[in-house]
Amino acid sequence: MNPDLLAAKRRTAILIVEDDTAIQALLTAVLSVNYDLTVIGTGQEALNQMATGAFDLILLDVGLPDMDGFTVCRQLKSDTRTREVPVIFLTSRNSAQDEVKGLEAGGIDYIAKPINPAILWARVNKHVELKHSRDALSQMARLDGLTGLSNRRTFDDILDREWRRLARVGQHLSIIMFDVDHFKLYNDTYGHGPGDVCLKKIARCAVDALQRPADMVARYGGEEFVAVLPDTQVAGAEAVAQAIRENVAAQNIPHEKSPTAKHVTVSLGHIPKIGRPPTDLVTAADHALYEAKKTGRDRAVAGTFE
Ligand SMILES: [Mg+2]
């Protein structure tokens, strides 16, 4: 299943790192109405908590008992898992020098002590809003606008990452390339609007055919799609490819002028990884797809490396 289609709505989670219990109480009183809060008092706990990836924003005291907030912030910003989480410093040392130091360490803003609840409320809300906009933009950049599937760039990233991961543990990975048979003819016959609707249905059929949480399918371009199936050998890929083909056929989308069938069909080529780099994999799957086209369409063909 494509995780992008399942992105669940949840409350925004904020990590509060502050060792003064009176200030902890004030922050909790103001922010717990809108946010899920976790309150801790040391820099080490902050690093441990942030490693879970559960937080959208962090309020970070500069003066902590075990290390200063700047050090914590620098560590968060040097780690790809936590780099994007905005850090707002809490400090009583409200000097220009500290502000510069905080911004240099990667902080996005400052809230001075004693804390004014209205300022706290306004700044935190603003930064949460900005964070959500940035997240939405970066998600949009990863998705195909028409089908909601991952786009080609995301596919390239995921294939590369999964390929490396599976190569390390000596596991297989299969990819399936497939496209809509006679799609140009479909568009010429019914128009581009119905053509788009058709592609959306094909995307849905492909997602429904996937069997494991790590499986994904992307729009490769035009009427061409590609699925990545980690830890899957040729028989497993064949089963998914046939399921995609059957799901599409079951939709019974009319395609009167198609020489292949009276409804929309897909051709698929799949290939397991055998010690080849990802680019070879894509090329081999493409060759298998070409074989499927050449031998009559509306079928899946297992590729080989030759
Ligand atoms: Mg302190």
PDB file of C-alpha atoms and ligand atoms in Angstrom:
ATOM      1  CA  MET A   1       0.000   0.000   0.000  1.00  0.00           C
ATOM      2  CA  ASN A   2       1.215   3.450  -0.808  1.00  0.00           C
ATOM      3  CA  PRO A   3       1.734   5.143   2.588  1.00  0.00           C
ATOM      4  CA  ASP A   4       1.103   8.539   0.995  1.00  0.00           C
ATOM      5  CA  LEU A   5      -2.525   7.565   0.466  1.00  0.00           C
ATOM      6  CA  LEU A   6      -2.873   6.655   4.114  1.00  0.00           C
ATOM      7  CA  ALA A   7      -1.329   9.712   5.757  1.00  0.00           C
ATOM      8  CA  ALA A   8      -3.406   9.914   8.890  1.00  0.00           C
ATOM      9  CA  LYS A   9      -4.522  13.100  10.561  1.00  0.00           C
ATOM     10  CA  ARG A  10      -3.278  13.448  14.138  1.00  0.00           C
ATOM     11  CA  ARG A  11      -2.753  16.156  16.684  1.00  0.00           C
ATOM     12  CA  THR A  12       0.459  18.144  16.478  1.00  0.00           C
ATOM     13  CA  ALA A  13       3.066  16.837  18.954  1.00  0.00           C
ATOM     14  CA  ILE A  14       5.404  19.234  20.754  1.00  0.00           C
ATOM     15  CA  LEU A  15       8.411  18.282  22.846  1.00  0.00           C
ATOM     16  CA  ILE A  16       9.059  20.656  25.756  1.00  0.00           C
ATOM     17  CA  VAL A  17      12.595  20.565  27.147  1.00  0.00           C
ATOM     18  CA  GLU A  18      12.720  22.675  30.314  1.00  0.00           C
ATOM     19  CA  ASP A  19      14.122  21.893  33.762  1.00  0.00           C
ATOM     20  CA  ASP A  20      12.218  24.555  35.741  1.00  0.00           C
ATOM     21  CA  THR A  21       8.967  23.001  36.990  1.00  0.00           C
ATOM     22  CA  ALA A  22       7.134  26.331  37.300  1.00  0.00           C
ATOM     23  CA  ILE A  23       7.876  27.124  33.656  1.00  0.00           C
ATOM     24  CA  GLN A  24       6.919  23.566  32.653  1.00  0.00           C
ATOM     25  CA  ALA A  25       3.535  24.179  34.315  1.00  0.00           C
ATOM     26  CA  LEU A  26       3.029  27.485  32.500  1.00  0.00           C
ATOM     27  CA  LEU A  27       3.911  25.992  29.094  1.00  0.00           C
ATOM     28  CA  THR A  28       1.603  23.042  29.713  1.00  0.00           C
ATOM     29  CA  ALA A  29      -1.281  25.274  30.787  1.00  0.00           C
ATOM     30  CA  VAL A  30      -1.037  27.405  27.652  1.00  0.00           C
ATOM     31  CA  LEU A  31      -0.272  24.766  25.013  1.00  0.00           C
ATOM     32  CA  SER A  32      -2.075  21.578  26.098  1.00  0.00           C
ATOM     33  CA  VAL A  33      -5.386  22.895  24.710  1.00  0.00           C
ATOM     34  CA  ASN A  34      -4.150  22.586  21.122  1.00  0.00           C
ATOM     35  CA  TYR A  35      -1.225  20.184  21.228  1.00  0.00           C
ATOM     36  CA  ASP A  36      -0.011  16.823  22.461  1.00  0.00           C
ATOM     37  CA  LEU A  37       2.824  17.683  24.841  1.00  0.00           C
ATOM     38  CA  THR A  38       5.740  15.666  26.158  1.00  0.00           C
ATOM     39  CA  VAL A  39       7.648  17.446  28.940  1.00  0.00           C
ATOM     40  CA  ILE A  40      11.226  16.516  29.896  1.00  0.00           C
ATOM     41  CA  GLY A  41      14.113  18.257  31.662  1.00  0.00           C
ATOM     42  CA  THR A  42      17.491  17.282  30.169  1.00  0.00           C
ATOM     43  CA  GLY A  43      19.342  17.558  26.872  1.00  0.00           C
ATOM     44  CA  GLN A  44      20.035  13.829  26.705  1.00  0.00           C
ATOM     45  CA  GLU A  45      16.347  13.006  27.118  1.00  0.00           C
ATOM     46  CA  ALA A  46      15.625  15.536  24.374  1.00  0.00           C
ATOM     47  CA  LEU A  47      17.950  13.731  21.949  1.00  0.00           C
ATOM     48  CA  ASN A  48      16.445  10.355  22.887  1.00  0.00           C
ATOM     49  CA  GLN A  49      12.873  11.587  22.470  1.00  0.00           C
ATOM     50  CA  MET A  50      13.599  13.326  19.168  1.00  0.00           C
ATOM     51  CA  ALA A  51      15.121  10.128  17.750  1.00  0.00           C
ATOM     52  CA  THR A  52      11.633   8.578  17.874  1.00  0.00           C
ATOM     53  CA  GLY A  53      10.562  10.959  15.092  1.00  0.00           C
ATOM     54  CA  ALA A  54       7.281  11.659  16.881  1.00  0.00           C
ATOM     55  CA  PHE A  55       7.508  15.452  17.195  1.00  0.00           C
ATOM     56  CA  ASP A  56       6.508  18.357  14.981  1.00  0.00           C
ATOM     57  CA  LEU A  57       8.174  21.097  17.020  1.00  0.00           C
ATOM     58  CA  ILE A  58      10.492  21.455  20.009  1.00  0.00           C
ATOM     59  CA  LEU A  59      10.610  24.156  22.715  1.00  0.00           C
ATOM     60  CA  LEU A  60      14.148  24.029  24.015  1.00  0.00           C
ATOM     61  CA  ASP A  61      15.503  25.680  27.151  1.00  0.00           C
ATOM     62  CA  VAL A  62      19.000  27.105  26.676  1.00  0.00           C
ATOM     63  CA  GLY A  63      20.074  26.403  30.283  1.00  0.00           C
ATOM     64  CA  LEU A  64      19.686  22.672  30.905  1.00  0.00           C
ATOM     65  CA  PRO A  65      21.399  20.745  33.721  1.00  0.00           C
ATOM     66  CA  ASP A  66      23.426  18.374  31.515  1.00  0.00           C
ATOM     67  CA  MET A  67      24.214  20.394  28.364  1.00  0.00           C
ATOM     68  CA  ASP A  68      23.210  23.696  26.856  1.00  0.00           C
ATOM     69  CA  GLY A  69      20.312  24.004  24.423  1.00  0.00           C
ATOM     70  CA  PHE A  70      22.573  25.182  21.598  1.00  0.00           C
ATOM     71  CA  THR A  71      24.473  21.889  21.706  1.00  0.00           C
ATOM     72  CA  VAL A  72      21.212  19.910  21.662  1.00  0.00           C
ATOM     73  CA  CYS A  73      19.999  21.977  18.699  1.00  0.00           C
ATOM     74  CA  ARG A  74      23.210  21.506  16.717  1.00  0.00           C
ATOM     75  CA  GLN A  75      22.965  17.749  17.193  1.00  0.00           C
ATOM     76  CA  LEU A  76      19.348  17.717  16.027  1.00  0.00           C
ATOM     77  CA  LYS A  77      20.230  19.753  12.951  1.00  0.00           C
ATOM     78  CA  SER A  78      23.101  17.446  11.996  1.00  0.00           C
ATOM     79  CA  ASP A  79      20.834  14.381  11.976  1.00  0.00           C
ATOM     80  CA  THR A  80      18.711  13.856   8.833  1.00  0.00           C
ATOM     81  CA  ARG A  81      15.931  12.303  10.944  1.00  0.00           C
ATOM     82  CA  THR A  82      15.453  15.406  13.107  1.00  0.00           C
ATOM     83  CA  ARG A  83      16.815  18.194  10.893  1.00  0.00           C
ATOM     84  CA  GLU A  84      13.404  19.395   9.675  1.00  0.00           C
ATOM     85  CA  VAL A  85      11.810  19.803  13.111  1.00  0.00           C
ATOM     86  CA  PRO A  86      11.650  23.506  14.066  1.00  0.00           C
ATOM     87  CA  VAL A  87      13.413  24.456  17.313  1.00  0.00           C
ATOM     88  CA  ILE A  88      12.216  27.420  19.403  1.00  0.00           C
ATOM     89  CA  PHE A  89      14.614  28.400  22.191  1.00  0.00           C
ATOM     90  CA  LEU A  90      13.453  29.409  25.661  1.00  0.00           C
ATOM     91  CA  THR A  91      15.926  31.678  27.387  1.00  0.00           C
ATOM     92  CA  SER A  92      16.213  34.103  30.237  1.00  0.00           C
ATOM     93  CA  ARG A  93      19.460  35.375  28.795  1.00  0.00           C
ATOM     94  CA  ASN A  94      17.671  37.611  26.368  1.00  0.00           C
ATOM     95  CA  SER A  95      20.725  39.122  24.730  1.00  0.00           C
ATOM     96  CA  ALA A  96      21.469  39.768  21.076  1.00  0.00           C
ATOM     97  CA  GLN A  97      24.472  37.459  21.367  1.00  0.00           C
ATOM     98  CA  ASP A  98      22.339  34.525  22.538  1.00  0.00           C
ATOM     99  CA  GLU A  99      19.861  35.150  19.761  1.00  0.00           C
ATOM    100  CA  VAL A 100      22.637  34.975  17.165  1.00  0.00           C
ATOM    101  CA  LYS A 101      24.032  31.851  18.791  1.00  0.00           C
ATOM    102  CA  GLY A 102      20.606  30.215  18.755  1.00  0.00           C
ATOM    103  CA  LEU A 103      19.956  31.033  15.121  1.00  0.00           C
ATOM    104  CA  GLU A 104      23.433  29.841  14.156  1.00  0.00           C
ATOM    105  CA  ALA A 105      22.741  26.569  15.961  1.00  0.00           C
ATOM    106  CA  GLY A 106      19.686  26.146  13.714  1.00  0.00           C
ATOM    107  CA  GLY A 107      16.876  27.515  15.910  1.00  0.00           C
ATOM    108  CA  ILE A 108      13.945  29.122  14.135  1.00  0.00           C
ATOM    109  CA  ASP A 109      12.860  31.518  16.920  1.00  0.00           C
ATOM    110  CA  TYR A 110      13.303  32.637  20.512  1.00  0.00           C
ATOM    111  CA  ILE A 111      10.881  33.091  23.394  1.00  0.00           C
ATOM    112  CA  ALA A 112      12.252  35.140  26.284  1.00  0.00           C
ATOM    113  CA  LYS A 113      11.660  34.432  29.971  1.00  0.00           C
ATOM    114  CA  PRO A 114       9.705  35.478  31.897  1.00  0.00           C
ATOM    115  CA  ILE A 115       7.302  33.980  29.374  1.00  0.00           C
ATOM    116  CA  ASN A 116       4.381  36.070  28.196  1.00  0.00           C
ATOM    117  CA  PRO A 117       1.550  33.522  27.557  1.00  0.00           C
ATOM    118  CA  ALA A 118       0.072  35.507  24.634  1.00  0.00           C
ATOM    119  CA  ILE A 119       3.430  35.680  22.853  1.00  0.00           C
ATOM    120  CA  LEU A 120       4.092  31.998  23.526  1.00  0.00           C
ATOM    121  CA  TRP A 121       0.671  31.070  22.125  1.00  0.00           C
ATOM    122  CA  ALA A 122       1.022  33.235  19.006  1.00  0.00           C
ATOM    123  CA  ARG A 123       4.577  32.190  18.140  1.00  0.00           C
ATOM    124  CA  VAL A 124       4.030  28.472  18.643  1.00  0.00           C
ATOM    125  CA  ASN A 125       0.832  28.523  16.554  1.00  0.00           C
ATOM    126  CA  LYS A 126       2.589  30.433  13.792  1.00  0.00           C
ATOM    127  CA  HIS A 127       5.528  28.015  13.658  1.00  0.00           C
ATOM    128  CA  VAL A 128       3.245  24.970  13.717  1.00  0.00           C
ATOM    129  CA  GLU A 129       1.301  26.461  10.809  1.00  0.00           C
ATOM    130  CA  LEU A 130       4.514  27.089   8.847  1.00  0.00           C
ATOM    131  CA  LYS A 131       5.734  23.565   9.570  1.00  0.00           C
ATOM    132  CA  HIS A 132       2.487  22.081   8.237  1.00  0.00           C
ATOM    133  CA  SER A 133       2.728  24.192   5.051  1.00  0.00           C
ATOM    134  CA  ARG A 134       6.299  23.041   4.472  1.00  0.00           C
ATOM    135  CA  ASP A 135       5.318  19.401   5.062  1.00  0.00           C
ATOM    136  CA  ALA A 136       2.384  19.716   2.638  1.00  0.00           C
ATOM    137  CA  LEU A 137       4.627  21.236  -0.031  1.00  0.00           C
ATOM    138  CA  SER A 138       7.292  18.589   0.316  1.00  0.00           C
ATOM    139  CA  GLN A 139       4.635  15.867   0.161  1.00  0.00           C
ATOM    140  CA  MET A 140       3.108  17.429  -2.963  1.00  0.00           C
ATOM    141  CA  ALA A 141       6.542  17.444  -4.577  1.00  0.00           C
ATOM    142  CA  ARG A 142       6.728  13.675  -4.017  1.00  0.00           C
ATOM    143  CA  LEU A 143       3.317  12.790  -5.432  1.00  0.00           C
ATOM    144  CA  ASP A 144       1.800  12.582  -8.881  1.00  0.00           C
ATOM    145  CA  GLY A 145      -0.920  15.230  -9.100  1.00  0.00           C
ATOM    146  CA  LEU A 146      -3.386  13.152 -11.109  1.00  0.00           C
ATOM    147  CA  THR A 147      -3.331   9.745  -9.445  1.00  0.00           C
ATOM    148  CA  GLY A 148      -2.026  10.571  -5.954  1.00  0.00           C
ATOM    149  CA  LEU A 149       0.611   7.851  -6.384  1.00  0.00           C
ATOM    150  CA  SER A 150       4.282   8.539  -5.765  1.00  0.00           C
ATOM    151  CA  ASN A 151       5.901  10.277  -8.716  1.00  0.00           C
ATOM    152  CA  ARG A 152       8.973   9.197 -10.627  1.00  0.00           C
ATOM    153  CA  ARG A 153      11.388  11.122  -8.423  1.00  0.00           C
ATOM    154  CA  THR A 154      10.026   9.383  -5.326  1.00  0.00           C
ATOM    155  CA  PHE A 155      10.219   6.038  -7.131  1.00  0.00           C
ATOM    156  CA  ASP A 156      13.909   6.663  -7.927  1.00  0.00           C
ATOM    157  CA  ASP A 157      14.600   7.500  -4.268  1.00  0.00           C
ATOM    158  CA  ILE A 158      12.713   4.489  -2.921  1.00  0.00           C
ATOM    159  CA  LEU A 159      14.204   2.040  -5.421  1.00  0.00           C
ATOM    160  CA  ASP A 160      17.688   3.270  -4.566  1.00  0.00           C
ATOM    161  CA  ARG A 161      17.096   3.072  -0.820  1.00  0.00           C
ATOM    162  CA  GLU A 162      15.406  -0.349  -0.900  1.00  0.00           C
ATOM    163  CA  TRP A 163      18.009  -1.729  -3.288  1.00  0.00           C
ATOM    164  CA  ARG A 164      20.832  -0.745  -0.907  1.00  0.00           C
ATOM    165  CA  ARG A 165      19.000  -2.034   2.142  1.00  0.00           C
ATOM    166  CA  LEU A 166      18.208  -5.415   0.536  1.00  0.00           C
ATOM    167  CA  ALA A 167      21.681  -5.786  -0.971  1.00  0.00           C
ATOM    168  CA  ARG A 168      23.104  -5.477   2.552  1.00  0.00           C
ATOM    169  CA  VAL A 169      20.967  -8.339   3.853  1.00  0.00           C
ATOM    170  CA  GLY A 170      21.170 -10.399   0.623  1.00  0.00           C
ATOM    171  CA  GLN A 171      17.426 -10.251  -0.118  1.00  0.00           C
ATOM    172  CA  HIS A 172      15.572 -10.031  -3.392  1.00  0.00           C
ATOM    173  CA  LEU A 173      13.654  -7.126  -4.780  1.00  0.00           C
ATOM    174  CA  SER A 174      11.370  -7.155  -7.790  1.00  0.00           C
ATOM    175  CA  ILE A 175      10.050  -4.363  -9.906  1.00  0.00           C
ATOM    176  CA  ILE A 176       7.095  -4.378 -12.271  1.00  0.00           C
ATOM    177  CA  MET A 177       6.792  -1.942 -15.161  1.00  0.00           C
ATOM    178  CA  PHE A 178       3.388  -1.738 -16.764  1.00  0.00           C
ATOM    179  CA  ASP A 179       1.367   0.464 -19.050  1.00  0.00           C
ATOM    180  CA  VAL A 180      -2.087   0.835 -20.522  1.00  0.00           C
ATOM    181  CA  ASP A 181      -2.523  -0.908 -23.872  1.00  0.00           C
ATOM    182  CA  HIS A 182      -3.438   1.395 -26.760  1.00  0.00           C
ATOM    183  CA  PHE A 183      -3.796   4.384 -24.470  1.00  0.00           C
ATOM    184  CA  LYS A 184      -3.227   6.934 -27.214  1.00  0.00           C
ATOM    185  CA  LEU A 185      -6.100   5.347 -29.105  1.00  0.00           C
ATOM    186  CA  TYR A 186      -8.188   5.534 -25.911  1.00  0.00           C
ATOM    187  CA  ASN A 187      -7.524   9.272 -25.603  1.00  0.00           C
ATOM    188  CA  ASP A 188      -8.221   9.792 -29.313  1.00  0.00           C
ATOM    189  CA  THR A 189     -11.517   7.920 -28.988  1.00  0.00           C
ATOM    190  CA  TYR A 190     -12.872   9.222 -25.673  1.00  0.00           C
ATOM    191  CA  GLY A 191     -10.898  12.422 -24.976  1.00  0.00           C
ATOM    192  CA  HIS A 192      -8.333  13.407 -22.363  1.00  0.00           C
ATOM    193  CA  GLY A 193     -10.815  13.831 -19.485  1.00  0.00           C
ATOM    194  CA  PRO A 194     -11.924  10.188 -19.616  1.00  0.00           C
ATOM    195  CA  GLY A 195      -8.254   9.316 -20.241  1.00  0.00           C
ATOM    196  CA  ASP A 196      -7.375  10.864 -16.872  1.00  0.00           C
ATOM    197  CA  VAL A 197     -10.238   9.029 -15.168  1.00  0.00           C
ATOM    198  CA  CYS A 198      -8.946   5.795 -16.701  1.00  0.00           C
ATOM    199  CA  LEU A 199      -5.422   6.399 -15.346  1.00  0.00           C
ATOM    200  CA  LYS A 200      -6.830   7.056 -11.860  1.00  0.00           C
ATOM    201  CA  LYS A 201      -8.708   3.742 -11.975  1.00  0.00           C
ATOM    202  CA  ILE A 202      -5.565   1.902 -13.116  1.00  0.00           C
ATOM    203  CA  ALA A 203      -3.653   3.471 -10.214  1.00  0.00           C
ATOM    204  CA  ARG A 204      -6.312   2.237  -7.764  1.00  0.00           C
ATOM    205  CA  CYS A 205      -6.210  -1.271  -9.282  1.00  0.00           C
ATOM    206  CA  ALA A 206      -2.441  -1.371  -8.834  1.00  0.00           C
ATOM    207  CA  VAL A 207      -2.560  -0.208  -5.211  1.00  0.00           C
ATOM    208  CA  ASP A 208      -5.233  -2.824  -4.471  1.00  0.00           C
ATOM    209  CA  ALA A 209      -3.013  -5.561  -5.944  1.00  0.00           C
ATOM    210  CA  LEU A 210      -0.093  -4.867  -3.603  1.00  0.00           C
ATOM    211  CA  GLN A 211       0.224  -7.329  -0.766  1.00  0.00           C
ATOM    212  CA  ARG A 212       2.691  -5.971   1.770  1.00  0.00           C
ATOM    213  CA  PRO A 213       3.125  -2.661   3.595  1.00  0.00           C
ATOM    214  CA  ALA A 214       6.560  -2.046   2.005  1.00  0.00           C
ATOM    215  CA  ASP A 215       5.290  -2.564  -1.568  1.00  0.00           C
ATOM    216  CA  MET A 216       4.756   0.660  -3.502  1.00  0.00           C
ATOM    217  CA  VAL A 217       3.595   1.758  -6.910  1.00  0.00           C
ATOM    218  CA  ALA A 218       4.440   4.986  -8.704  1.00  0.00           C
ATOM    219  CA  ARG A 219       3.377   6.748 -11.884  1.00  0.00           C
ATOM    220  CA  TYR A 220       6.454   6.535 -14.065  1.00  0.00           C
ATOM    221  CA  GLY A 221       5.166   8.957 -16.661  1.00  0.00           C
ATOM    222  CA  GLY A 222       2.233   9.205 -19.084  1.00  0.00           C
ATOM    223  CA  GLU A 223       0.345   5.902 -18.998  1.00  0.00           C
ATOM    224  CA  GLU A 224       3.337   4.049 -17.558  1.00  0.00           C
ATOM    225  CA  PHE A 225       3.539   2.796 -13.969  1.00  0.00           C
ATOM    226  CA  VAL A 226       6.119   0.982 -11.885  1.00  0.00           C
ATOM    227  CA  ALA A 227       5.877  -1.082  -8.696  1.00  0.00           C
ATOM    228  CA  VAL A 228       8.672  -1.861  -6.232  1.00  0.00           C
ATOM    229  CA  LEU A 229       8.308  -5.102  -4.272  1.00  0.00           C
ATOM    230  CA  PRO A 230      10.994  -5.538  -1.609  1.00  0.00           C
ATOM    231  CA  ASP A 231      11.937  -9.048  -0.495  1.00  0.00           C
ATOM    232  CA  THR A 232      10.027 -10.556  -3.435  1.00  0.00           C
ATOM    233  CA  GLN A 233      11.185 -13.173  -5.925  1.00  0.00           C
ATOM    234  CA  VAL A 234       9.869 -13.982  -9.364  1.00  0.00           C
ATOM    235  CA  ALA A 235       6.799 -15.985  -8.240  1.00  0.00           C
ATOM    236  CA  GLY A 236       5.662 -13.222  -5.881  1.00  0.00           C
ATOM    237  CA  ALA A 237       6.124 -10.571  -8.555  1.00  0.00           C
ATOM    238  CA  GLU A 238       4.222 -12.686 -11.059  1.00  0.00           C
ATOM    239  CA  ALA A 239       1.303 -12.964  -8.593  1.00  0.00           C
ATOM    240  CA  VAL A 240       1.167  -9.181  -8.065  1.00  0.00           C
ATOM    241  CA  ALA A 241       1.483  -8.524 -11.818  1.00  0.00           C
ATOM    242  CA  GLN A 242      -1.401 -10.908 -12.551  1.00  0.00           C
ATOM    243  CA  ALA A 243      -3.479  -9.308  -9.798  1.00  0.00           C
ATOM    244  CA  ILE A 244      -2.958  -5.872 -11.372  1.00  0.00           C
ATOM    245  CA  ARG A 245      -3.938  -7.235 -14.782  1.00  0.00           C
ATOM    246  CA  GLU A 246      -7.052  -8.942 -13.381  1.00  0.00           C
ATOM    247  CA  ASN A 247      -8.100  -5.899 -11.337  1.00  0.00           C
ATOM    248  CA  VAL A 248      -7.889  -3.728 -14.435  1.00  0.00           C
ATOM    249  CA  ALA A 249      -9.849  -6.228 -16.540  1.00  0.00           C
ATOM    250  CA  ALA A 250     -12.511  -6.464 -13.809  1.00  0.00           C
ATOM    251  CA  GLN A 251     -13.092  -2.705 -14.069  1.00  0.00           C
ATOM    252  CA  ASN A 252     -14.376  -3.418 -17.583  1.00  0.00           C
ATOM    253  CA  ILE A 253     -13.560   0.108 -18.800  1.00  0.00           C
ATOM    254  CA  PRO A 254     -14.869   0.218 -22.413  1.00  0.00           C
ATOM    255  CA  HIS A 255     -12.191   0.566 -25.116  1.00  0.00           C
ATOM    256  CA  GLU A 256     -14.131  -0.175 -28.297  1.00  0.00           C
ATOM    257  CA  LYS A 257     -11.335   0.436 -30.763  1.00  0.00           C
ATOM    258  CA  SER A 258      -8.677  -1.575 -28.932  1.00  0.00           C
ATOM    259  CA  PRO A 259      -7.379  -4.453 -31.098  1.00  0.00           C
ATOM    260  CA  THR A 260      -6.602  -6.355 -27.866  1.00  0.00           C
ATOM    261  CA  ALA A 261      -9.981  -6.475 -26.091  1.00  0.00           C
ATOM    262  CA  LYS A 262     -13.245  -4.553 -25.824  1.00  0.00           C
ATOM    263  CA  HIS A 263     -12.099  -3.135 -22.483  1.00  0.00           C
ATOM    264  CA  VAL A 264      -8.954  -1.422 -21.190  1.00  0.00           C
ATOM    265  CA  THR A 265      -6.053  -3.807 -20.581  1.00  0.00           C
ATOM    266  CA  VAL A 266      -2.502  -3.484 -19.266  1.00  0.00           C
ATOM    267  CA  SER A 267       0.783  -5.149 -20.194  1.00  0.00           C
ATOM    268  CA  LEU A 268       3.372  -5.836 -17.514  1.00  0.00           C
ATOM    269  CA  GLY A 269       7.017  -6.807 -17.327  1.00  0.00           C
ATOM    270  CA  HIS A 270       8.720  -7.779 -14.090  1.00  0.00           C
ATOM    271  CA  ILE A 271      12.217  -8.656 -13.024  1.00  0.00           C
ATOM    272  CA  PRO A 272      13.879  -9.751  -9.781  1.00  0.00           C
ATOM    273  CA  LYS A 273      17.181  -8.252  -8.655  1.00  0.00           C
ATOM    274  CA  ILE A 274      20.136 -10.520  -9.337  1.00  0.00           C
ATOM    275  CA  GLY A 275      23.153  -8.519  -8.228  1.00  0.00           C
ATOM    276  CA  ARG A 276      22.471  -5.693 -10.676  1.00  0.00           C
ATOM    277  CA  PRO A 277      22.261  -1.972 -10.037  1.00  0.00           C
ATOM    278  CA  PRO A 278      18.832  -0.278  -9.978  1.00  0.00           C
ATOM    279  CA  THR A 279      19.207   1.209 -13.478  1.00  0.00           C
ATOM    280  CA  ASP A 280      19.742  -2.289 -14.974  1.00  0.00           C
ATOM    281  CA  LEU A 281      16.637  -3.391 -13.130  1.00  0.00           C
ATOM    282  CA  VAL A 282      14.502  -0.682 -14.705  1.00  0.00           C
ATOM    283  CA  THR A 283      15.908  -1.401 -18.166  1.00  0.00           C
ATOM    284  CA  ALA A 284      15.289  -5.148 -17.801  1.00  0.00           C
ATOM    285  CA  ALA A 285      11.719  -4.597 -16.586  1.00  0.00           C
ATOM    286  CA  ASP A 286      11.172  -2.293 -19.539  1.00  0.00           C
ATOM    287  CA  HIS A 287      12.419  -5.010 -21.925  1.00  0.00           C
ATOM    288  CA  ALA A 288      10.044  -7.498 -20.297  1.00  0.00           C
ATOM    289  CA  LEU A 289       7.204  -5.018 -20.775  1.00  0.00           C
ATOM    290  CA  TYR A 290       8.194  -4.709 -24.428  1.00  0.00           C
ATOM    291  CA  GLU A 291       8.042  -8.517 -24.712  1.00  0.00           C
ATOM    292  CA  ALA A 292       4.536  -8.452 -23.232  1.00  0.00           C
ATOM    293  CA  LYS A 293       3.546  -5.895 -25.862  1.00  0.00           C
ATOM    294  CA  LYS A 294       5.114  -7.841 -28.706  1.00  0.00           C
ATOM    295  CA  THR A 295       3.513 -11.151 -27.755  1.00  0.00           C
ATOM    296  CA  GLY A 296      -0.056  -9.817 -27.703  1.00  0.00           C
ATOM    297  CA  ARG A 297      -0.533  -7.408 -24.755  1.00  0.00           C
ATOM    298  CA  ASP A 298      -2.922  -7.915 -21.797  1.00  0.00           C
ATOM    299  CA  ARG A 299      -0.313 -10.124 -20.130  1.00  0.00           C
ATOM    300  CA  ALA A 300       2.599 -10.221 -17.703  1.00  0.00           C
ATOM    301  CA  VAL A 301       6.066 -11.351 -18.749  1.00  0.00           C
ATOM    302  CA  ALA A 302       8.940 -12.250 -16.460  1.00  0.00           C
ATOM    303  CA  GLY A 303      12.174 -10.675 -17.666  1.00  0.00           C
ATOM    304  CA  THR A 304      15.731 -11.981 -17.676  1.00  0.00           C
ATOM    305  CA  PHE A 305      19.137 -10.342 -17.701  1.00  0.00           C
ATOM    306  CA  GLU A 306      20.823 -11.084 -21.019  1.00  0.00           C
TER     307      GLU A 306
HETATM  308 MG    MG B   1      16.854  25.880  32.588  1.00  0.00          MG
END
